[in-house]
Short mmCIF file of C-alpha atoms in Angstrom, two decimals:
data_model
loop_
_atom_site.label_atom_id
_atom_site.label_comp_id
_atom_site.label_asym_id
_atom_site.label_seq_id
_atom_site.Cartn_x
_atom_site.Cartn_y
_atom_site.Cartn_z
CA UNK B 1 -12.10 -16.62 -11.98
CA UNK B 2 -9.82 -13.99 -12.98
CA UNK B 3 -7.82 -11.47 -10.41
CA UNK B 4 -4.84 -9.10 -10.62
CA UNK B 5 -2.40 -8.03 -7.94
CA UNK B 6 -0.45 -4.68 -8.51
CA UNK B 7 2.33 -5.67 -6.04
CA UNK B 8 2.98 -1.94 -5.17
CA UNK B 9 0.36 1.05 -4.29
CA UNK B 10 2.84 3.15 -4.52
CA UNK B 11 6.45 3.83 -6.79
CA UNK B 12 8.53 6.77 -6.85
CA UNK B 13 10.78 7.62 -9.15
CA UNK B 14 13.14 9.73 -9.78
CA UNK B 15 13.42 11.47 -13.97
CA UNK B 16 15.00 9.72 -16.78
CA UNK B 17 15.28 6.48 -14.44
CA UNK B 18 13.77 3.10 -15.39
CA UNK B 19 10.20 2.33 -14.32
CA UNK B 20 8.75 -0.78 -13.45
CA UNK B 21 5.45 -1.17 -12.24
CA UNK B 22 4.32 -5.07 -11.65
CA UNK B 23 1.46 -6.99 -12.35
CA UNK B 24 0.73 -10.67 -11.44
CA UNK B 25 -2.74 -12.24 -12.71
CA UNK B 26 -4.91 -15.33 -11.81
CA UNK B 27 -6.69 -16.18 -15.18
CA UNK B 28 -8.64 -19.99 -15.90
CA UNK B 29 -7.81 -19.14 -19.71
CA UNK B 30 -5.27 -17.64 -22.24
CA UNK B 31 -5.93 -14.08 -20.95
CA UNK B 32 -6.10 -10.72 -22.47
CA UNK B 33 -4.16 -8.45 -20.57
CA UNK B 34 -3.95 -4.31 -20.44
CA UNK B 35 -2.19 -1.74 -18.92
CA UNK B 36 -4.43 1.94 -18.72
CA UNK B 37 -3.15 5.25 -17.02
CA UNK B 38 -5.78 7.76 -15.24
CA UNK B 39 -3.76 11.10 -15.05
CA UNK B 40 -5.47 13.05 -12.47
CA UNK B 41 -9.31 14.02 -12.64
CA UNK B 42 -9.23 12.21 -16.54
CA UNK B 43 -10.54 9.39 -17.59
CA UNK B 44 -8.75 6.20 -18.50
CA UNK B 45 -6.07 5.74 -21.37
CA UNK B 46 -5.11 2.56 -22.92
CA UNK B 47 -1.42 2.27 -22.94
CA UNK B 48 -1.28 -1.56 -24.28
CA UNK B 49 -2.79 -4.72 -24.63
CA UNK B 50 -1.55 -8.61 -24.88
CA UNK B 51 -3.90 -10.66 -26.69
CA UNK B 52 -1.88 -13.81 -27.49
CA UNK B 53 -0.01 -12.84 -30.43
CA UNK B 54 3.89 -11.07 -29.32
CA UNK B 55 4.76 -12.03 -25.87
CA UNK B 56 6.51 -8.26 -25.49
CA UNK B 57 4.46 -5.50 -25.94
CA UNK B 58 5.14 -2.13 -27.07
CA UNK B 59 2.76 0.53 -26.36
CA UNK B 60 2.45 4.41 -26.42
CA UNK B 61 4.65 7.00 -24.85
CA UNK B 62 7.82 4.41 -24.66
CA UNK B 63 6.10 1.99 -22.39
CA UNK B 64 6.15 -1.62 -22.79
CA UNK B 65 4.70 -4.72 -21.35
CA UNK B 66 5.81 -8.77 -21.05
CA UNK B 67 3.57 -11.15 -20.97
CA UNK B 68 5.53 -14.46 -19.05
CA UNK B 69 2.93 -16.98 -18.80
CA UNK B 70 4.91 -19.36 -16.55
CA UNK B 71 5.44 -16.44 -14.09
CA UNK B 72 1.71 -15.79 -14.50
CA UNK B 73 3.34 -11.44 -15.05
CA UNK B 74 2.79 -8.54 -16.75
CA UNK B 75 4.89 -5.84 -15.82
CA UNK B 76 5.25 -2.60 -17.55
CA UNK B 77 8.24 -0.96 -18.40
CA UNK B 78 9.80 2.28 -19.29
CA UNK B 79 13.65 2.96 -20.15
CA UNK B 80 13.23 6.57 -18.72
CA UNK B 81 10.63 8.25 -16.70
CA UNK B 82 9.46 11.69 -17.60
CA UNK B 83 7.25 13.40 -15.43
CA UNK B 84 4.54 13.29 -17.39
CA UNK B 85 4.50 9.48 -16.55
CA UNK B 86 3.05 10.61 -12.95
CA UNK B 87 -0.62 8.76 -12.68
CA UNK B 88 -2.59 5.94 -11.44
CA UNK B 89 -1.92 2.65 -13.87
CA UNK B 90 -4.05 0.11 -13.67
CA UNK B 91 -3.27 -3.54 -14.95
CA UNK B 92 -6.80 -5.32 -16.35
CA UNK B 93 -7.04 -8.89 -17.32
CA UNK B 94 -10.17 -10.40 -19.24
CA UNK B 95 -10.65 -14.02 -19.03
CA UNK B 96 -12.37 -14.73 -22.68
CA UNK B 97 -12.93 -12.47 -25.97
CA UNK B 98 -15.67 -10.56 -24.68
CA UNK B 99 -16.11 -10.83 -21.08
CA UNK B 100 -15.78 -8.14 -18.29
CA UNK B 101 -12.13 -6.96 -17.57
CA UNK B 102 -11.00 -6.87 -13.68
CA UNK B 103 -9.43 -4.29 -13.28
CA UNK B 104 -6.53 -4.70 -10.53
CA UNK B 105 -6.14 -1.52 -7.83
CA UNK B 106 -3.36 0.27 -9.13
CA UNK B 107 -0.37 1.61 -8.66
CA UNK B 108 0.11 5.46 -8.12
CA UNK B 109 3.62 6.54 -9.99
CA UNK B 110 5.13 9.70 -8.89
CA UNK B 111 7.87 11.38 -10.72
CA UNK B 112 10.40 13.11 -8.69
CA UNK B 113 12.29 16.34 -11.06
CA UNK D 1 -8.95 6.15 -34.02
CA UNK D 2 -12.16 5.52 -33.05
CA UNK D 3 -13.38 6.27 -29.64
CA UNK D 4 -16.23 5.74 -27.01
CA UNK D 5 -18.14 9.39 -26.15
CA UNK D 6 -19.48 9.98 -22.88
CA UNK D 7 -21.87 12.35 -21.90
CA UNK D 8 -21.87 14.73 -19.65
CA UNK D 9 -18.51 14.79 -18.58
CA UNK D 10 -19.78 16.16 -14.64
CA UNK D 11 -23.05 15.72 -13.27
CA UNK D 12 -24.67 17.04 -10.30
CA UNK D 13 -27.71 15.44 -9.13
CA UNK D 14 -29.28 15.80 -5.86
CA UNK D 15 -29.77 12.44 -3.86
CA UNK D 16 -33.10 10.76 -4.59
CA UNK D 17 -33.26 12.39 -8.19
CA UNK D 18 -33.09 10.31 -11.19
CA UNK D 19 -30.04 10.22 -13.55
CA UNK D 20 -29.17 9.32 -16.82
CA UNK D 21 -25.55 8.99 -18.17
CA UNK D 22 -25.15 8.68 -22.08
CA UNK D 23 -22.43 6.75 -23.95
CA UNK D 24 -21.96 6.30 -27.50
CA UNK D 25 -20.24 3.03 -28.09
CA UNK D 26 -17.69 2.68 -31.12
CA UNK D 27 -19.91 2.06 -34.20
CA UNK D 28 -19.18 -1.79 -34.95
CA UNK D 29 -18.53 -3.08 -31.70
CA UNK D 30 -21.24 -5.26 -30.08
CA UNK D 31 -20.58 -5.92 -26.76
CA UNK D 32 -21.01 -3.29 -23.58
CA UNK D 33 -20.26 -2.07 -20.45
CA UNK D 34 -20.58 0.21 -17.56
CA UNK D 35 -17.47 0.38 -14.94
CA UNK D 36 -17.98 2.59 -12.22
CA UNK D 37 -14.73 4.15 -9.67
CA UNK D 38 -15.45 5.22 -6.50
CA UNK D 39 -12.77 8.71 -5.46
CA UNK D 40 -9.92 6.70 -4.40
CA UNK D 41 -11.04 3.03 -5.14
CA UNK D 42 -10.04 1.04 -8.23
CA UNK D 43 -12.45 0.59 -10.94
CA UNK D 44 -15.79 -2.11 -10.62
CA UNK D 45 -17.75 -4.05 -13.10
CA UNK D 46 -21.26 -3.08 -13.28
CA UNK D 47 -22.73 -4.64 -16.33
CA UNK D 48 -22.26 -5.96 -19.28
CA UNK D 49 -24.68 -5.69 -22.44
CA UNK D 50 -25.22 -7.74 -25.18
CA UNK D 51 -27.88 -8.18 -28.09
CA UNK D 52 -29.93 -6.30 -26.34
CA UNK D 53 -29.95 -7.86 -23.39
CA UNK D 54 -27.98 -7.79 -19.76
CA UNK D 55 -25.48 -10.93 -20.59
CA UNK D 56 -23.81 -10.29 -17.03
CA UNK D 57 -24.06 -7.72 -13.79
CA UNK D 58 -22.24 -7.49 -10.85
CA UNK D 59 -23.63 -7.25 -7.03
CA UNK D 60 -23.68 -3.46 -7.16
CA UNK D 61 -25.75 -3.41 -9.80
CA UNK D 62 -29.38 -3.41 -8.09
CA UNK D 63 -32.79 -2.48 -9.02
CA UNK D 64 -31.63 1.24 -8.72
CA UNK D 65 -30.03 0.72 -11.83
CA UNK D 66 -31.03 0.02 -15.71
CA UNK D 67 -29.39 -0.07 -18.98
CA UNK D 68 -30.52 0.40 -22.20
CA UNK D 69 -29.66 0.97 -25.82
CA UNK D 70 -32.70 3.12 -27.05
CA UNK D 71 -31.82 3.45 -30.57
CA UNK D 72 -28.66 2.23 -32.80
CA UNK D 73 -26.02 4.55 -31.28
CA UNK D 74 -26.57 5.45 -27.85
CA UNK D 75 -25.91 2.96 -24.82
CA UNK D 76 -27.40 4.45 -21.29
CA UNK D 77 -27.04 4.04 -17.78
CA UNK D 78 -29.88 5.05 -15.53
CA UNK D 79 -29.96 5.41 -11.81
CA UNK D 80 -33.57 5.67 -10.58
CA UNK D 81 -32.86 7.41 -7.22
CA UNK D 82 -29.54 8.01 -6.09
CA UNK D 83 -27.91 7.88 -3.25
CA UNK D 84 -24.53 10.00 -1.64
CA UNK D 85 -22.66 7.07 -2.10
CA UNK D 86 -23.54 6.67 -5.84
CA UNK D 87 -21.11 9.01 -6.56
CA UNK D 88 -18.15 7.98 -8.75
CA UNK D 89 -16.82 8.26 -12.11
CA UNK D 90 -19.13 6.13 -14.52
CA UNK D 91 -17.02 4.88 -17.22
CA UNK D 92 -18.66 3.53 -20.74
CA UNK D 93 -17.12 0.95 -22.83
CA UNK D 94 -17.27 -1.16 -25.59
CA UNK D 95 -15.59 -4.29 -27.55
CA UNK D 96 -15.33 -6.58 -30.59
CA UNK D 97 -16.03 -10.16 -30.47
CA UNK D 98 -11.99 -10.45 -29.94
CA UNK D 99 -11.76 -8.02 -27.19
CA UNK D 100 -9.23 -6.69 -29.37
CA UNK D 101 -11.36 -3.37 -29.19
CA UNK D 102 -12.06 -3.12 -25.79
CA UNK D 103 -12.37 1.00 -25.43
CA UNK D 104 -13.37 3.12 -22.71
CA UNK D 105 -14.73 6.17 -22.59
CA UNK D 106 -13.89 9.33 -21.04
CA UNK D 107 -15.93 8.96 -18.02
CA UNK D 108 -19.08 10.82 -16.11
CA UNK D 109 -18.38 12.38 -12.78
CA UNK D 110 -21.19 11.57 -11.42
CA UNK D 111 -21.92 14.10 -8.21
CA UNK D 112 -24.83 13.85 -5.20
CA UNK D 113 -25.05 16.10 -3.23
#
């Protein structure tokens, strides 16, 4: 059975840093694997998506993703944090081509100006 | 790029009243889903749907609830008589047979009061 641990609630930092929010998975199969941010009150917004092709990931707004299988990881990166970047992200792993996702419990980043 | 619609965006139902929240999947895809997020909780499977039939449901998802997919476009959840703590955000999506597809929609606040 799948699962995903976001191994932080909670990261704060401060603009134009580096963010790194981390993601560690449990997955039977060669999992697809997503990062989504919920800004406040909105719904949810896919940033990007592994599904066995490029082990690094580039998504929208500058983020990006790797997928190290051996490390059973999926963090998500950013060079440099804007404060725009301040919401809930969510990392979501789905076992086969069309199952469910689990979604994992998030990770609340705050932007300090 | 295509998207999943949800409708309404807010709902306010009182508690024992019936509800109905809409979705209209992306136009190809064949597989869907209900998620639901609790204020302040991550987001939970509720169903999955697939040729026209439930393929999978989670614990949550009781006799209270239905799906259904009425016509060609539309993709519905029903409630039959809700409850305070039926409250959430009710989020819609759909996939491709590759899950490379795998959209959500924009969500329904769902509200009892």
């Amino acid at each position: 059975a799948q699962s995903v641990t976001q191994l932080d609630s909670h990261v704060s930092v401060s603009e134009g840093t580096p963010v790194l929010l981390r993601c560690n998975y449990s997955s039977s199969y060669s999992p697809s694997l997503f990062w989504y941010v919920q800004h406040p009150n909105k719904g949810l917004q896919l940033l990007l998506k592994y599904t066995s092709a490029a082990t690094l990931v580039k998504g929208i707004n500058g983020f990006e993703a790797e997928f190290k299988k051996s490390e059973t990881s999926f963090h998500l990166t950013k060079p440099s944090a804007h404060m725009s970047d301040a919401a809930e992200y969510f990392c979501v792993v789905s076992d086969t081509s069309y199952d469910k996702v689990i979604f994992g419990p998030g990770t609340s980043l705050s932007v300090i100006p | 790029e295509p998207e999943v619609t949800q409708t309404p965006s807010h709902q306010v139902t009182q508690m024992g009243q019936e509800v109905i929240l809409r979705c209209v999947p992306i136009s190809n895809h064949l597989y869907f889903y209900w998620y639901r997020q609790i204020l302040g909780q991550k987001v939970e499977f509720l169903v999955s749907f697939y040729n026209n039939e439930i393929s999978e449901k989670s614990e949550i998802f009781d006799d209270q609830f239905s799906v259904e997919r009425p016509d060609g476009s539309n993709f519905t959840l029903k409630i039959r008589s809700t409850k305070l703590e039926d409250s959430a955000m009710y989020f819609c999506a759909s996939s491709d047979q590759n899950n490379y597809g795998y959209t959500f929609g924009s969500g329904t606040r769902l509200t009892v009061v």
